[in-house]
Each structure stands twice: as C-alpha cells, then as structure tokens.
Coordinates of C-alpha atoms in Angstrom, one line a residue:
Chain A
M249 CA 1.6 2.9 22.6
K250 CA 1.7 0.0 24.8
E251 CA -1.6 -1.3 23.6
I252 CA -0.3 -1.0 20.0
T253 CA 2.8 -3.0 21.3
Q254 CA 0.5 -5.6 22.8
K255 CA -1.7 -5.7 19.7
L256 CA 1.4 -5.9 17.5
R257 CA 3.0 -8.5 19.3
E258 CA -0.3 -10.7 19.0
F259 CA -0.8 -10.1 15.2
T260 CA 2.6 -11.3 14.5
A261 CA 2.4 -14.4 16.6
E262 CA -1.1 -15.5 15.2
R263 CA 0.6 -15.2 11.6
D264 CA 4.2 -16.8 12.4
W265 CA 5.8 -13.6 11.1
D266 CA 8.2 -13.3 13.7
Q267 CA 10.9 -15.0 11.8
F268 CA 11.1 -12.3 9.2
H269 CA 11.3 -9.7 11.9
S270 CA 14.9 -9.2 12.4
P271 CA 15.7 -5.5 13.7
K272 CA 18.1 -5.3 10.3
N273 CA 14.7 -6.1 8.5
L274 CA 12.5 -3.7 10.5
I275 CA 14.4 -0.8 10.1
M276 CA 14.6 -1.7 6.2
A277 CA 10.6 -1.9 6.5
L278 CA 10.3 1.5 8.3
S279 CA 12.4 3.4 5.7
V280 CA 10.1 2.2 2.8
E281 CA 7.0 3.3 4.7
V282 CA 8.7 6.9 5.4
A283 CA 9.6 7.0 1.6
E284 CA 6.1 6.4 0.9
I285 CA 5.1 9.6 2.7
V286 CA 8.2 11.5 0.8
E287 CA 6.5 10.3 -2.4
H288 CA 3.2 12.2 -1.6
F289 CA 5.3 15.6 -0.9
Q290 CA 8.1 15.5 -3.5
W291 CA 6.3 17.4 -6.2
L292 CA 4.6 19.7 -3.8
T293 CA 5.8 23.3 -3.0
E294 CA 5.9 23.9 0.7
E295 CA 2.9 25.6 0.4
E296 CA 1.0 23.3 -1.2
S297 CA 2.2 20.6 1.6
Y298 CA 0.2 22.7 4.2
N299 CA -2.9 22.2 1.9
L300 CA -3.6 18.8 1.4
D301 CA -6.9 17.5 -0.3
S302 CA -8.7 15.1 1.9
N303 CA -8.1 12.1 -0.4
K304 CA -4.3 12.9 0.0
L305 CA -4.5 13.4 3.7
E306 CA -6.5 10.0 4.1
K307 CA -3.6 8.3 2.3
I308 CA -0.9 9.8 4.2
K309 CA -2.6 9.1 7.5
E310 CA -2.6 5.7 7.0
E311 CA 1.1 5.6 5.9
I312 CA 1.6 7.3 9.2
G313 CA 0.2 4.5 10.8
D314 CA 2.6 2.0 9.0
V315 CA 5.5 4.4 10.3
I316 CA 4.0 4.0 13.7
I317 CA 3.6 0.2 13.3
Y318 CA 7.3 -0.9 12.1
L319 CA 8.7 1.7 14.6
V320 CA 6.8 -0.1 17.8
M321 CA 7.8 -3.3 16.3
L322 CA 11.7 -2.3 16.0
A323 CA 11.6 -0.8 19.4
D324 CA 9.9 -3.6 21.1
K325 CA 12.9 -5.9 19.4
L326 CA 15.4 -3.6 20.8
G327 CA 14.0 -3.2 24.2
V328 CA 13.4 0.5 23.8
D329 CA 10.5 2.6 25.2
P330 CA 9.9 5.0 22.2
I331 CA 7.9 7.6 24.1
Q332 CA 10.7 7.5 27.0
A333 CA 13.4 8.1 24.1
A334 CA 11.6 11.2 22.6
K335 CA 11.4 12.7 26.0
E336 CA 14.9 12.3 26.9
K337 CA 16.1 13.7 23.5
I338 CA 13.9 16.7 23.7
E339 CA 15.6 17.6 26.9
K340 CA 18.8 17.0 25.5
N341 CA 17.8 19.4 22.6
R342 CA 16.8 22.1 25.3
K343 CA 20.1 21.9 26.5
N344 CA 21.7 21.8 23.3
Y345 CA 19.6 24.6 21.7
P346 CA 19.1 27.4 24.5
E347 CA 16.0 29.5 23.0
K348 CA 17.9 32.7 23.8
I349 CA 20.6 31.7 21.2
A350 CA 18.4 29.9 18.7
I351 CA 15.5 32.5 18.5
G352 CA 15.6 33.6 15.0
K353 CA 18.9 32.1 13.7
A354 CA 17.7 30.9 10.4
N355 CA 21.3 30.6 9.0
K356 CA 22.2 28.7 12.2
Y357 CA 19.3 26.4 11.7
K358 CA 20.1 25.3 8.1
E359 CA 23.3 24.0 9.3
L360 CA 21.8 22.0 11.9
Chain B
M483 CA 2.1 11.0 22.9
K484 CA -0.1 14.2 23.8
E485 CA 2.4 15.2 26.3
I486 CA 5.0 14.9 23.6
T487 CA 3.2 17.0 21.1
Q488 CA 2.7 19.5 23.4
K489 CA 6.4 19.5 24.5
L490 CA 7.4 20.1 20.8
R491 CA 5.0 22.7 20.2
E492 CA 6.4 24.9 23.0
F493 CA 9.9 24.1 22.3
T494 CA 9.6 25.3 18.7
A495 CA 7.6 28.4 19.7
E496 CA 10.1 29.2 22.0
R497 CA 12.9 29.3 19.2
D498 CA 10.6 30.6 16.7
W499 CA 11.5 27.6 14.3
D500 CA 7.9 26.9 13.0
Q501 CA 8.9 28.8 9.6
F502 CA 11.1 25.8 8.9
H503 CA 8.5 23.2 9.8
S504 CA 6.4 22.7 6.8
P505 CA 5.0 19.5 6.2
K506 CA 7.5 19.0 3.1
N507 CA 10.5 19.8 5.2
L508 CA 9.5 17.6 8.2
I509 CA 9.1 14.5 6.2
M510 CA 12.6 15.2 4.6
A511 CA 13.7 15.5 8.2
L512 CA 12.1 12.0 9.0
S513 CA 13.6 10.4 6.5
V514 CA 17.1 11.4 7.2
E515 CA 16.5 10.4 10.9
V516 CA 15.3 6.7 9.7
A517 CA 18.4 6.5 7.4
E518 CA 20.7 7.4 10.6
I519 CA 19.2 4.2 12.2
V520 CA 19.7 2.3 9.0
E521 CA 23.2 3.2 9.1
H522 CA 23.8 1.4 12.2
F523 CA 22.4 -1.9 10.8
Q524 CA 23.9 -1.7 7.2
W525 CA 26.7 -4.0 7.7
L526 CA 25.4 -6.2 10.4
T527 CA 24.0 -9.7 9.8
E528 CA 20.4 -10.5 10.6
E529 CA 21.7 -12.1 13.8
E530 CA 23.8 -9.6 14.9
S531 CA 21.2 -6.9 14.6
Y532 CA 19.3 -9.0 17.5
N533 CA 22.7 -8.6 19.9
L534 CA 23.9 -5.0 19.7
D535 CA 26.2 -3.7 22.2
S536 CA 25.1 -1.5 24.7
N537 CA 26.8 1.6 22.9
K538 CA 25.2 1.0 19.7
L539 CA 22.3 0.3 21.4
E540 CA 22.0 3.8 23.3
K541 CA 23.0 5.7 19.8
I542 CA 19.8 3.7 18.2
K543 CA 17.5 4.6 21.2
E544 CA 18.4 8.4 20.6
E545 CA 17.7 8.2 17.2
I546 CA 14.4 6.5 17.8
G547 CA 13.5 9.6 20.0
D548 CA 14.3 11.9 16.8
V549 CA 12.1 9.7 14.8
I550 CA 9.1 10.2 17.3
I551 CA 9.8 13.8 17.4
Y552 CA 9.8 14.4 13.5
L553 CA 7.0 12.1 13.3
V554 CA 4.8 13.9 15.8
M555 CA 5.6 17.0 14.6
L556 CA 4.4 16.0 11.0
A557 CA 1.4 14.6 12.1
D558 CA 0.4 17.4 14.3
K559 CA 0.8 20.0 11.3
L560 CA -1.3 17.7 9.5
G561 CA -3.7 17.3 12.0
V562 CA -3.5 13.4 12.4
D563 CA -3.5 11.4 15.3
P564 CA -0.4 8.8 15.0
I565 CA -1.7 6.2 17.6
Q566 CA -5.3 6.5 16.1
A567 CA -3.8 6.0 12.6
A568 CA -1.7 3.2 13.7
K569 CA -4.9 1.2 15.6
E570 CA -6.9 1.8 12.3
K571 CA -4.2 0.3 10.3
I572 CA -3.7 -2.7 12.4
E573 CA -7.5 -3.4 12.0
K574 CA -7.1 -2.9 8.2
N575 CA -3.9 -5.3 8.2
R576 CA -6.1 -8.1 10.1
K577 CA -8.7 -8.2 7.7
N578 CA -6.3 -8.2 4.7
Y579 CA -4.1 -11.0 6.2
P580 CA -6.6 -13.2 7.9
E581 CA -4.4 -15.5 10.2
K582 CA -5.4 -19.0 9.0
I583 CA -4.4 -17.9 5.3
A584 CA -1.3 -16.2 6.3
I585 CA 0.3 -18.6 8.9
G586 CA 3.6 -19.7 7.6
K587 CA 3.3 -18.4 4.2
A588 CA 7.0 -17.0 4.1
N589 CA 7.1 -16.7 0.2
K590 CA 3.8 -14.9 0.2
Y591 CA 5.3 -12.5 3.0
K592 CA 8.2 -11.7 0.6
E593 CA 5.9 -10.6 -1.8
L594 CA 3.9 -8.2 0.6
Chain C
M1305 CA 31.1 3.8 -15.5
K1306 CA 33.0 0.7 -16.9
E1307 CA 36.2 2.0 -15.3
I1308 CA 34.5 2.7 -12.1
T1309 CA 33.0 -0.5 -11.8
Q1310 CA 36.5 -2.2 -12.2
K1311 CA 38.3 0.4 -9.8
L1312 CA 35.6 -0.6 -7.4
R1313 CA 36.1 -4.4 -7.5
E1314 CA 40.0 -3.8 -7.1
F1315 CA 39.2 -1.6 -4.2
T1316 CA 37.0 -4.1 -2.3
A1317 CA 39.5 -7.2 -3.3
E1318 CA 42.2 -5.6 -1.8
R1319 CA 40.4 -4.9 1.3
D1320 CA 38.9 -8.2 1.7
W1321 CA 35.6 -6.1 1.9
D1322 CA 33.4 -8.3 -0.6
Q1323 CA 32.3 -10.5 2.4
F1324 CA 30.2 -7.3 3.8
H1325 CA 28.8 -6.5 0.2
S1326 CA 25.4 -8.7 -0.2
P1327 CA 22.8 -6.9 -2.6
K1328 CA 20.8 -6.3 0.7
N1329 CA 23.5 -4.4 2.6
L1330 CA 24.6 -2.4 -0.2
I1331 CA 21.1 -1.0 -1.0
M1332 CA 20.9 -0.3 2.7
A1333 CA 24.5 1.5 2.3
L1334 CA 23.1 3.1 -0.9
S1335 CA 19.8 4.7 1.0
V1336 CA 21.8 5.9 3.9
E1337 CA 24.2 8.0 1.4
V1338 CA 21.0 9.3 -0.5
A1339 CA 19.9 10.6 3.0
E1340 CA 23.0 12.3 3.5
I1341 CA 22.0 14.5 0.5
V1342 CA 18.4 14.9 1.6
E1343 CA 20.0 16.3 4.9
H1344 CA 21.5 19.0 3.1
F1345 CA 18.3 20.2 1.4
Q1346 CA 15.8 19.4 4.2
W1347 CA 15.8 23.1 5.6
L1348 CA 16.2 25.0 2.5
T1349 CA 13.4 26.5 0.3
E1350 CA 13.1 25.5 -3.0
E1351 CA 14.9 28.6 -4.6
E1352 CA 17.6 28.4 -1.8
S1353 CA 18.3 24.8 -3.3
Y1354 CA 19.2 26.5 -6.7
N1355 CA 21.7 28.5 -5.2
L1356 CA 24.0 26.4 -2.9
D1357 CA 27.2 27.7 -1.6
S1358 CA 30.5 26.5 -2.7
N1359 CA 31.2 24.7 0.6
K1360 CA 28.0 23.0 0.8
L1361 CA 28.1 22.2 -3.1
E1362 CA 31.2 20.4 -2.4
K1363 CA 30.3 18.2 0.5
I1364 CA 27.0 17.4 -1.9
K1365 CA 29.4 16.4 -4.8
E1366 CA 31.3 14.2 -2.6
E1367 CA 28.2 12.5 -1.4
I1368 CA 26.9 12.1 -5.1
G1369 CA 30.3 10.2 -5.4
D1370 CA 29.0 7.5 -2.5
V1371 CA 25.9 7.4 -4.4
I1372 CA 27.4 6.3 -7.4
I1373 CA 29.8 4.1 -5.9
Y1374 CA 27.1 1.9 -3.8
L1375 CA 24.9 1.6 -6.9
V1376 CA 27.6 0.7 -9.2
M1377 CA 28.6 -2.0 -6.6
L1378 CA 25.2 -3.2 -6.3
A1379 CA 24.4 -3.0 -10.0
D1380 CA 27.5 -5.3 -10.5
K1381 CA 26.7 -7.6 -7.9
L1382 CA 23.1 -8.1 -9.6
G1383 CA 24.5 -8.5 -13.1
V1384 CA 22.7 -5.4 -14.0
D1385 CA 24.3 -2.4 -16.7
P1386 CA 22.8 0.8 -14.8
I1387 CA 23.5 3.0 -17.9
Q1388 CA 21.3 0.4 -20.1
A1389 CA 18.5 0.1 -17.5
A1390 CA 18.3 4.1 -17.4
K1391 CA 18.2 4.2 -21.2
E1392 CA 15.5 1.5 -21.5
K1393 CA 13.5 3.5 -18.6
I1394 CA 13.7 6.9 -20.6
E1395 CA 12.3 5.2 -23.6
K1396 CA 9.5 3.4 -21.6
N1397 CA 8.9 7.1 -19.8
R1398 CA 8.7 8.4 -23.4
K1399 CA 5.8 5.9 -24.2
N1400 CA 4.2 6.3 -21.0
Y1401 CA 3.8 10.2 -21.0
P1402 CA 3.5 11.5 -24.7
E1403 CA 4.4 15.0 -24.9
K1404 CA 1.5 16.3 -26.2
I1405 CA -0.7 15.1 -23.5
A1406 CA 1.8 16.0 -20.6
I1407 CA 2.7 19.4 -21.6
G1408 CA 1.7 21.8 -18.8
K1409 CA -0.1 19.0 -16.8
A1410 CA 1.1 20.2 -13.3
N1411 CA -1.9 18.6 -11.4
K1412 CA -1.4 15.2 -13.3
Y1413 CA 2.6 15.5 -12.6
K1414 CA 1.7 15.6 -9.1
E1415 CA 0.0 12.3 -9.0
L1416 CA 2.7 10.6 -10.7
Chain D
M1237 CA 26.2 9.4 -18.9
K1238 CA 26.5 12.8 -21.0
E1239 CA 24.1 10.9 -23.6
I1240 CA 21.6 10.2 -20.6
T1241 CA 22.0 13.9 -19.6
Q1242 CA 21.0 15.1 -22.8
K1243 CA 18.1 13.0 -23.4
L1244 CA 16.8 13.7 -20.0
R1245 CA 16.8 17.6 -20.6
E1246 CA 15.1 17.0 -23.9
F1247 CA 12.4 14.8 -22.2
T1248 CA 11.9 17.5 -19.6
A1249 CA 11.9 20.3 -21.9
E1250 CA 9.2 18.6 -24.3
R1251 CA 6.9 18.3 -21.4
D1252 CA 7.5 21.5 -19.4
W1253 CA 8.6 19.6 -16.4
D1254 CA 11.4 21.6 -15.4
Q1255 CA 9.4 23.6 -13.3
F1256 CA 9.2 20.8 -10.9
H1257 CA 12.9 19.8 -10.8
S1258 CA 14.3 21.9 -8.2
P1259 CA 17.2 20.5 -6.5
K1260 CA 15.1 20.1 -3.4
N1261 CA 12.4 17.9 -5.1
L1262 CA 14.7 16.1 -7.1
I1263 CA 16.6 14.4 -4.3
M1264 CA 13.3 13.6 -2.8
A1265 CA 12.4 11.9 -5.8
L1266 CA 15.8 10.1 -5.8
S1267 CA 15.3 9.1 -2.3
V1268 CA 11.9 7.7 -2.9
E1269 CA 13.1 5.4 -5.8
V1270 CA 15.8 4.0 -3.6
A1271 CA 13.4 2.9 -1.4
E1272 CA 11.5 1.3 -4.2
I1273 CA 14.7 -1.1 -4.3
V1274 CA 14.7 -1.3 -0.6
E1275 CA 11.5 -2.8 -0.6
H1276 CA 12.4 -5.5 -2.8
F1277 CA 15.2 -6.7 -0.3
Q1278 CA 13.5 -5.9 3.2
W1279 CA 12.2 -9.6 3.8
L1280 CA 15.0 -11.5 2.2
T1281 CA 17.9 -12.8 3.9
E1282 CA 21.6 -11.7 2.6
E1283 CA 21.8 -15.1 1.0
E1284 CA 18.5 -14.8 -0.8
S1285 CA 19.5 -11.1 -2.1
Y1286 CA 22.2 -12.7 -4.0
N1287 CA 20.0 -15.1 -5.7
L1288 CA 16.9 -13.3 -6.9
D1289 CA 14.2 -14.8 -9.8
S1290 CA 14.4 -13.0 -13.0
N1291 CA 11.0 -11.5 -12.2
K1292 CA 12.1 -9.6 -9.3
L1293 CA 15.5 -8.9 -11.0
E1294 CA 13.7 -7.2 -13.8
K1295 CA 11.8 -5.1 -11.8
I1296 CA 14.7 -4.0 -9.7
K1297 CA 16.7 -3.1 -13.1
E1298 CA 14.0 -0.8 -14.1
E1299 CA 14.3 1.0 -10.6
I1300 CA 18.1 1.2 -10.9
G1301 CA 17.3 2.9 -14.1
D1302 CA 15.0 5.0 -12.0
V1303 CA 17.7 5.9 -9.6
I1304 CA 20.3 7.0 -12.4
I1305 CA 17.6 9.3 -14.0
Y1306 CA 16.9 11.2 -10.8
L1307 CA 20.6 11.2 -10.0
V1308 CA 21.7 12.7 -13.5
M1309 CA 19.0 15.1 -13.3
L1310 CA 20.0 16.3 -9.8
A1311 CA 23.7 16.4 -10.7
D1312 CA 22.8 18.1 -14.0
K1313 CA 21.0 21.0 -11.8
L1314 CA 23.9 21.3 -9.5
G1315 CA 26.5 21.1 -12.1
V1316 CA 28.2 18.5 -10.9
D1317 CA 29.8 15.4 -12.8
P1318 CA 28.4 12.1 -10.9
I1319 CA 31.1 10.2 -12.6
Q1320 CA 34.2 12.4 -11.9
A1321 CA 32.6 12.7 -8.0
A1322 CA 32.9 9.1 -7.9
K1323 CA 36.5 8.7 -9.0
E1324 CA 37.6 11.4 -6.9
K1325 CA 35.5 9.8 -3.7
I1326 CA 37.2 6.4 -4.6
E1327 CA 41.0 8.1 -4.4
K1328 CA 39.8 9.7 -1.1
N1329 CA 38.8 6.4 0.0
R1330 CA 42.0 4.8 -0.9
K1331 CA 43.8 7.1 1.3
N1332 CA 41.7 6.9 4.2
Y1333 CA 41.5 3.0 4.1
P1334 CA 44.8 1.8 3.2
E1335 CA 44.6 -2.0 2.2
K1336 CA 47.3 -3.4 4.4
I1337 CA 45.4 -1.9 7.9
A1338 CA 41.8 -2.4 6.3
I1339 CA 42.2 -6.2 5.6
G1340 CA 39.9 -8.6 7.3
K1341 CA 39.2 -5.7 9.7
A1342 CA 35.3 -6.6 10.1
N1343 CA 34.6 -5.2 13.4
K1344 CA 36.2 -1.9 12.1
Y1345 CA 34.2 -2.1 8.8
K1346 CA 31.1 -2.5 10.9
E1347 CA 31.8 1.0 12.4
L1348 CA 32.7 3.0 9.4

C-alpha cells in the first residue's frame, strides 16, 4: 500500500494533476469507479456473480485496481492510513457483533 | 492487506455470514460505504474539503475502513489481489497518459 | 413535475440554500440518496426484493421522494426537462433494441 | 409520469425483459446511471458545473432520462408513486427545517 501511495504521488506530480485532486473530487471519482463494478453485476443473479467468465473477471480486476488507486489518493490527501483504518474498524465490529449473538441471525443481518 | 483478508475470513466464518456475501451483494455494500463518504463532502467547497475538522475526519477514517473491508471481501471472493490489480493499472495508465503530453492539459483531463 | 419544481424553488429560496446547490453538489446529493435505497436491498435476495414488508417499503418510498427532489433540482439548474429527457431516451432505446431481435436475448441483455 | 410508466411497461413486455427487473437489480441499474452523471462533474469546479458546454449538457440530459427510466421502473415494481412520494417529502422537510431557523445557517446545512 505504501509503495502504491508513493507511485501515485509521482504519477500525479509528473503530470501536474494534483490541482484536480481535491478530496471532494477524489471521492466523486472513487464513487464512479465503484459504479463501474456495479454495472458488471447489475443483471446477474447472485449465483452467476460467483461464476464470472474470464473476460468479465479481467475487466472487474482492472476496475478494482482503479478503486484502490482513488481510495489511496483520497486517504493520502486526508492523512489517513487505509489499512490501519480497516484494522480498527474490524476490531470495532468484533465488539459490536459478538459472534455468539450474531451466528445465524439472518434477519438481524438484513437490518444492519 | 493479506492480514486483513485473513481477519475478515475468520470474522465472517465465526458469524456464519458467508451466506450473504455473494459478489453481487458485496459490490452493493461497497457502493453504499463509498456513498457515506460522499455524504460528508457533498455540501463542502473543494477548499473546505482540504480542511476537515477532526470530528469529521475521524468519521471519514472509519468509513475508509469500511470501504477497504468490503473491497477486500469482494476481491477475495473473486480471487483478485487488489494491490496487484492497482499496480498493473498504474502501469497501464503510465502508458496511456505519457507525462510529456499530459502535463498541464487541464481541459484534456476533464474529458478523461 | 412542474409543481414539484416550483415548490422546490420556493423551499430553497425561503431558506437561502441556493448557495449550496451547484450542479456538482446536487449530483453528489442525488448519488447519496440513491445509495440509501441500495442499502435497503443489499442483503436481500432478488426474490425478497419483490416482497418488502410495509415498514421497509415506507422508508424506501420516502427515499424515492428524496431522489426525485434532488433530480428535479439538478435538472432545473441545468435547464433540462426530465420527463422530456426520459421520453426521448425511450424512443432512442426503441431504435437501438428492436423487439424482434431483443426478445429472450438474456445473454445479450447481460452485456448491455 | 404515468405516460412514461405505461411506455416502459410496454417496452419491457415487448422484449421479455421483465425477468431481469427485480427491484434489487433495478436499484443497481439506477445507481449506475447516476454515477454516469457524477462522472461528467467529477473534475469540474462548482463554478464550471454551472456553465456546461452544449455537447456535455446533451449527454447529461440523456443520462437524466436514464435515471427517470430506472426510477420509474423501480417505483412501478414497488407500487410507489414517485411524484406523490416527493410531495410528501417536501412537506416533511418544511416541518423539519422551518425557514426562520434555517435561513443562512450554512454550517448547519453542512451537517444535514
């Protein structure tokens, strides 16, 4: 992740694109990239979504790359470490959803 | 990232939540988490988006954690390494947007 | 639709909120409202999504109202008539997807 | 709006596409169409977003049409009248944000 952050700083500086990368703009771009993944799944059944053909999977992989790129640029601008943020959130979720209570609570889950 | 993938596999298995985590459902959840970040920025000017107060920044940090969580779960289900996907995409972008041509091309950028 | 446009102009003017309603901000707000509907559906199966309980349906109805509100405000700012835009798009789709060819083409549809 | 609802029912029936139009799928499609509008605005300043060239405006108009199309199909499946939903929401907002208190409360607005 740190390597990617560094690569993206260089990439942006070389092209003088930092002027476009306000946090407000970056979150918009991130939402657009995520929607490009949604587009691949919108007409598939859940079962089909587990069994993508290699052509579609390749395109989705590239868009997952785009999502990471904009997320890293946004987090970098805000001074947030995304991996650390995820770790802390997982710990918080562990407390909020104790496993003994959560197991098999499908209806509960649907209200999360 | 691998540590997070492992933690999330355990967290999900302990709660028997894997049944809800089809790729189709996970991308929907990912898009919702991204929108929760968009919500923090929607009425801010670009300039304000660079200067968040610490309370707002803390909430956004937590939501960045959520975005990583759903992105890692989605990528894991699809057998995609998100860091590798991002690296490959950065290389592709380097070829598609050569720096000599790209520098300062604001109008061009706006059409990307 | 015109009545709603008029009501929203008054509502906004009375509160001096027009200053926040740039097209850029309004499309962000619209995307957030749509995501609030996505949230209601993210863990449901397709079959469940046809059979919502009345409590959930009531919440979704309210959020559909929000989507119309931001869409109308955005269209008004841009000088676009959304009903006219929809009619023209339906005619265009009629030409692009002739029924004789489109019937039953499930796989084709999934690539739209 | 009713005319559009009727047109879309016919359009879908003629092509045997109703099988794909679960509420879950339709809200995904709606979110994708909204993101296509976001894409047009992501690198623009707020000021630029008020002054679109005619080419860009034409594309956005078409995508506003798409948003209406999927919103009407979703609402029709759920038995919701979107215009009525919007009217009720505006009345609710009138009560929640009384004008005397709301006027000029920029900071308040940013926390909505």
